[in-house]
């Protein structure tokens, strides 16, 4: 409980994912200790690394770390070591109408997923964070910070929230449910 809350983002660092919004949120965040792991490669990664360089542990514990993809079969284990998964936060038309793989995958491994509340998600899921999805407003860094604060407030409940996330996956997003 004294260790920083571990949040993991994985992706291709493209605009749809709103990784620029996430980077601004990380810069703004001033709550309880949190470690933000950003995994992947892509066109916006260098800019994110530049923006977040002051938080990458030169003067004390690192609040942010960047990791490459590494071997793909190891990715689920790397994600499972986080307490919650970060989804997408973009505002493009496509970002507002898709449920990205990272959300499915985060739910499938039994981790709470913090992502933008968009019309792509069922209203019943958007209305209740006890189902494993924690919501932020698209394009709003402050909303991401508020959602991280909620995760901290309920940190002792994250294992149960992870179980609820897995149930949400099975109920709404598994291959069986989609078929």
Tab-separated table of C-alpha atoms in Angstrom:
chain	number	residue	atom	x	y	z
A	1	UNK	CA	0.000	0.000	0.000
A	2	UNK	CA	2.965	2.344	0.472
A	3	UNK	CA	4.311	1.688	-3.028
A	4	UNK	CA	3.229	3.979	-5.858
A	5	UNK	CA	0.079	3.009	-7.715
A	6	UNK	CA	1.252	1.312	-10.918
A	7	UNK	CA	-0.560	2.366	-14.117
A	8	UNK	CA	0.334	0.985	-17.542
A	9	UNK	CA	-0.357	2.397	-20.986
A	10	UNK	CA	0.523	0.367	-24.055
A	11	UNK	CA	0.107	1.426	-27.609
A	12	UNK	CA	1.428	2.841	-30.821
A	13	UNK	CA	1.577	6.461	-29.629
A	14	UNK	CA	-0.861	7.795	-32.206
A	15	UNK	CA	-3.303	10.678	-31.966
A	16	UNK	CA	-6.363	8.442	-31.667
A	17	UNK	CA	-5.026	7.160	-28.360
A	18	UNK	CA	-4.788	10.672	-26.926
A	19	UNK	CA	-1.322	9.970	-25.601
A	20	UNK	CA	-0.649	13.725	-25.753
A	21	UNK	CA	-3.624	14.240	-23.407
A	22	UNK	CA	-2.255	11.509	-21.145
A	23	UNK	CA	1.183	13.169	-21.101
A	24	UNK	CA	-0.393	16.485	-20.076
A	25	UNK	CA	-2.320	14.693	-17.329
A	26	UNK	CA	0.862	13.088	-16.027
A	27	UNK	CA	2.492	16.522	-15.909
A	28	UNK	CA	-0.500	17.993	-14.032
A	29	UNK	CA	-0.933	15.120	-11.602
A	30	UNK	CA	-0.054	16.034	-8.018
A	31	UNK	CA	-1.812	13.328	-6.022
A	32	UNK	CA	-0.537	10.292	-4.103
A	33	UNK	CA	2.520	8.495	-5.500
A	34	UNK	CA	1.829	7.004	-8.900
A	35	UNK	CA	4.132	5.357	-11.403
A	36	UNK	CA	3.078	5.696	-15.045
A	37	UNK	CA	4.535	3.031	-17.399
A	38	UNK	CA	4.224	3.825	-21.091
A	39	UNK	CA	4.899	0.779	-23.266
A	40	UNK	CA	5.222	0.759	-27.040
A	41	UNK	CA	6.534	2.755	-29.975
A	42	UNK	CA	5.078	5.242	-32.391
A	43	UNK	CA	5.080	8.708	-33.908
A	44	UNK	CA	4.195	10.652	-30.734
A	45	UNK	CA	6.514	8.789	-28.365
A	46	UNK	CA	9.498	11.123	-28.770
A	47	UNK	CA	7.356	14.159	-27.944
A	48	UNK	CA	5.935	12.382	-24.882
A	49	UNK	CA	9.441	11.454	-23.757
A	50	UNK	CA	10.505	15.089	-24.167
A	51	UNK	CA	7.507	16.425	-22.221
A	52	UNK	CA	7.837	13.909	-19.418
A	53	UNK	CA	11.647	13.860	-19.154
A	54	UNK	CA	11.609	15.798	-15.848
A	55	UNK	CA	9.598	12.976	-14.258
A	56	UNK	CA	11.820	10.097	-15.372
A	57	UNK	CA	13.724	9.796	-12.100
A	58	UNK	CA	16.839	11.918	-12.442
A	59	UNK	CA	16.243	13.502	-9.017
A	60	UNK	CA	14.496	10.833	-6.967
A	61	UNK	CA	12.040	8.058	-7.716
A	62	UNK	CA	10.812	7.876	-11.261
A	63	UNK	CA	7.177	8.824	-11.754
A	64	UNK	CA	7.275	7.806	-15.430
A	65	UNK	CA	9.026	5.091	-17.387
A	66	UNK	CA	9.071	4.369	-21.102
A	67	UNK	CA	9.489	0.827	-22.373
A	68	UNK	CA	9.707	-0.626	-25.848
A	69	UNK	CA	7.436	-3.408	-26.983
A	70	UNK	CA	9.760	-6.280	-26.151
A	71	UNK	CA	8.673	-9.822	-27.031
A	72	UNK	CA	4.913	-9.817	-27.653
A	73	UNK	CA	4.241	-13.015	-25.646
A	74	UNK	CA	5.575	-11.181	-22.554
A	75	UNK	CA	3.175	-8.237	-22.881
A	76	UNK	CA	0.258	-9.763	-20.906
A	77	UNK	CA	2.534	-10.434	-17.937
A	78	UNK	CA	4.008	-6.950	-18.110
A	79	UNK	CA	0.508	-5.490	-18.100
A	80	UNK	CA	-0.674	-7.777	-15.306
A	81	UNK	CA	2.072	-6.347	-13.088
A	82	UNK	CA	0.220	-3.003	-13.177
A	83	UNK	CA	-2.703	-2.250	-10.886
A	84	UNK	CA	-4.705	-0.599	-13.671
A	85	UNK	CA	-4.481	-0.144	-17.442
A	86	UNK	CA	-4.739	3.198	-19.223
A	87	UNK	CA	-6.975	3.253	-22.294
A	88	UNK	CA	-7.435	6.068	-24.797
A	89	UNK	CA	-8.195	9.737	-24.241
A	90	UNK	CA	-8.428	11.235	-27.751
A	91	UNK	CA	-11.263	13.339	-29.141
A	92	UNK	CA	-11.256	12.463	-32.839
A	93	UNK	CA	-14.413	11.076	-34.423
A	94	UNK	CA	-12.815	7.637	-34.502
A	95	UNK	CA	-11.654	7.819	-30.868
A	96	UNK	CA	-15.221	8.586	-29.831
A	97	UNK	CA	-16.724	5.636	-31.702
A	98	UNK	CA	-14.324	2.755	-30.991
A	99	UNK	CA	-13.545	0.492	-28.091
A	100	UNK	CA	-9.814	-0.085	-28.506
A	101	UNK	CA	-7.998	-3.391	-28.100
A	102	UNK	CA	-6.197	-2.070	-25.016
A	103	UNK	CA	-9.555	-1.819	-23.221
A	104	UNK	CA	-10.571	-5.372	-24.154
A	105	UNK	CA	-7.166	-6.680	-23.200
A	106	UNK	CA	-7.018	-4.808	-19.884
A	107	UNK	CA	-10.431	-6.125	-18.892
A	108	UNK	CA	-9.515	-9.638	-20.072
A	109	UNK	CA	-6.470	-9.792	-17.787
A	110	UNK	CA	-8.586	-8.654	-14.850
A	111	UNK	CA	-7.343	-5.109	-14.416
A	112	UNK	CA	-9.358	-1.961	-13.961
A	113	UNK	CA	-9.152	0.186	-17.088
A	114	UNK	CA	-9.103	3.985	-16.939
A	115	UNK	CA	-10.278	5.327	-20.278
A	116	UNK	CA	-12.331	8.051	-21.916
A	117	UNK	CA	-16.074	7.819	-21.462
A	118	UNK	CA	-17.357	7.777	-25.028
A	119	UNK	CA	-20.613	6.823	-26.773
A	120	UNK	CA	-18.921	3.601	-27.932
A	121	UNK	CA	-19.398	2.157	-24.442
A	122	UNK	CA	-22.743	0.908	-23.192
A	123	UNK	CA	-24.524	3.503	-21.039
A	124	UNK	CA	-24.814	0.946	-18.210
A	125	UNK	CA	-21.017	0.589	-18.129
A	126	UNK	CA	-20.478	4.359	-18.248
A	127	UNK	CA	-22.863	4.815	-15.321
A	128	UNK	CA	-21.085	2.477	-12.891
A	129	UNK	CA	-17.332	2.396	-12.212
A	130	UNK	CA	-17.796	-0.730	-10.086
A	131	UNK	CA	-17.794	-2.748	-13.328
A	132	UNK	CA	-14.059	-2.348	-13.867
A	133	UNK	CA	-13.973	0.740	-16.073
A	134	UNK	CA	-12.929	4.069	-14.560
A	135	UNK	CA	-13.939	7.056	-16.643
A	136	UNK	CA	-12.290	10.277	-17.757
A	137	UNK	CA	-13.619	12.880	-20.166
A	138	UNK	CA	-12.086	12.680	-23.649
A	139	UNK	CA	-9.338	15.243	-24.189
A	140	UNK	CA	-9.321	16.487	-20.580
A	141	UNK	CA	-6.076	15.909	-18.636
A	142	UNK	CA	-7.672	17.094	-15.384
A	143	UNK	CA	-10.338	14.441	-15.719
A	144	UNK	CA	-7.642	11.762	-15.983
A	145	UNK	CA	-6.035	13.139	-12.812
A	146	UNK	CA	-9.414	12.983	-11.028
A	147	UNK	CA	-9.900	9.373	-12.164
A	148	UNK	CA	-6.437	8.443	-10.824
A	149	UNK	CA	-7.410	10.076	-7.521
A	150	UNK	CA	-10.500	7.823	-7.446
A	151	UNK	CA	-8.286	4.781	-8.023
A	152	UNK	CA	-6.151	5.835	-5.070
A	153	UNK	CA	-9.239	6.350	-2.877
A	154	UNK	CA	-10.354	2.794	-3.616
A	155	UNK	CA	-6.940	1.166	-3.884
A	156	UNK	CA	-7.818	-1.561	-1.416
A	157	UNK	CA	-10.719	-2.486	-3.703
A	158	UNK	CA	-8.617	-2.807	-6.879
A	159	UNK	CA	-8.489	-6.636	-6.737
A	160	UNK	CA	-12.301	-6.761	-6.629
A	161	UNK	CA	-12.468	-4.103	-9.347
A	162	UNK	CA	-10.154	-6.305	-11.426
A	163	UNK	CA	-12.529	-9.235	-10.970
A	164	UNK	CA	-15.405	-6.993	-12.031
A	165	UNK	CA	-13.356	-5.945	-15.062
A	166	UNK	CA	-12.932	-9.586	-16.064
A	167	UNK	CA	-16.675	-10.130	-15.633
A	168	UNK	CA	-17.373	-7.096	-17.835
A	169	UNK	CA	-15.047	-8.556	-20.448
A	170	UNK	CA	-16.822	-11.934	-20.365
A	171	UNK	CA	-20.279	-10.324	-20.411
A	172	UNK	CA	-19.747	-7.684	-23.096
A	173	UNK	CA	-16.495	-8.119	-25.028
A	174	UNK	CA	-15.358	-11.747	-25.142
A	175	UNK	CA	-15.505	-13.596	-28.443
A	176	UNK	CA	-18.437	-15.604	-27.043
A	177	UNK	CA	-20.382	-12.438	-26.106
A	178	UNK	CA	-19.651	-10.737	-29.435
A	179	UNK	CA	-20.685	-13.821	-31.438
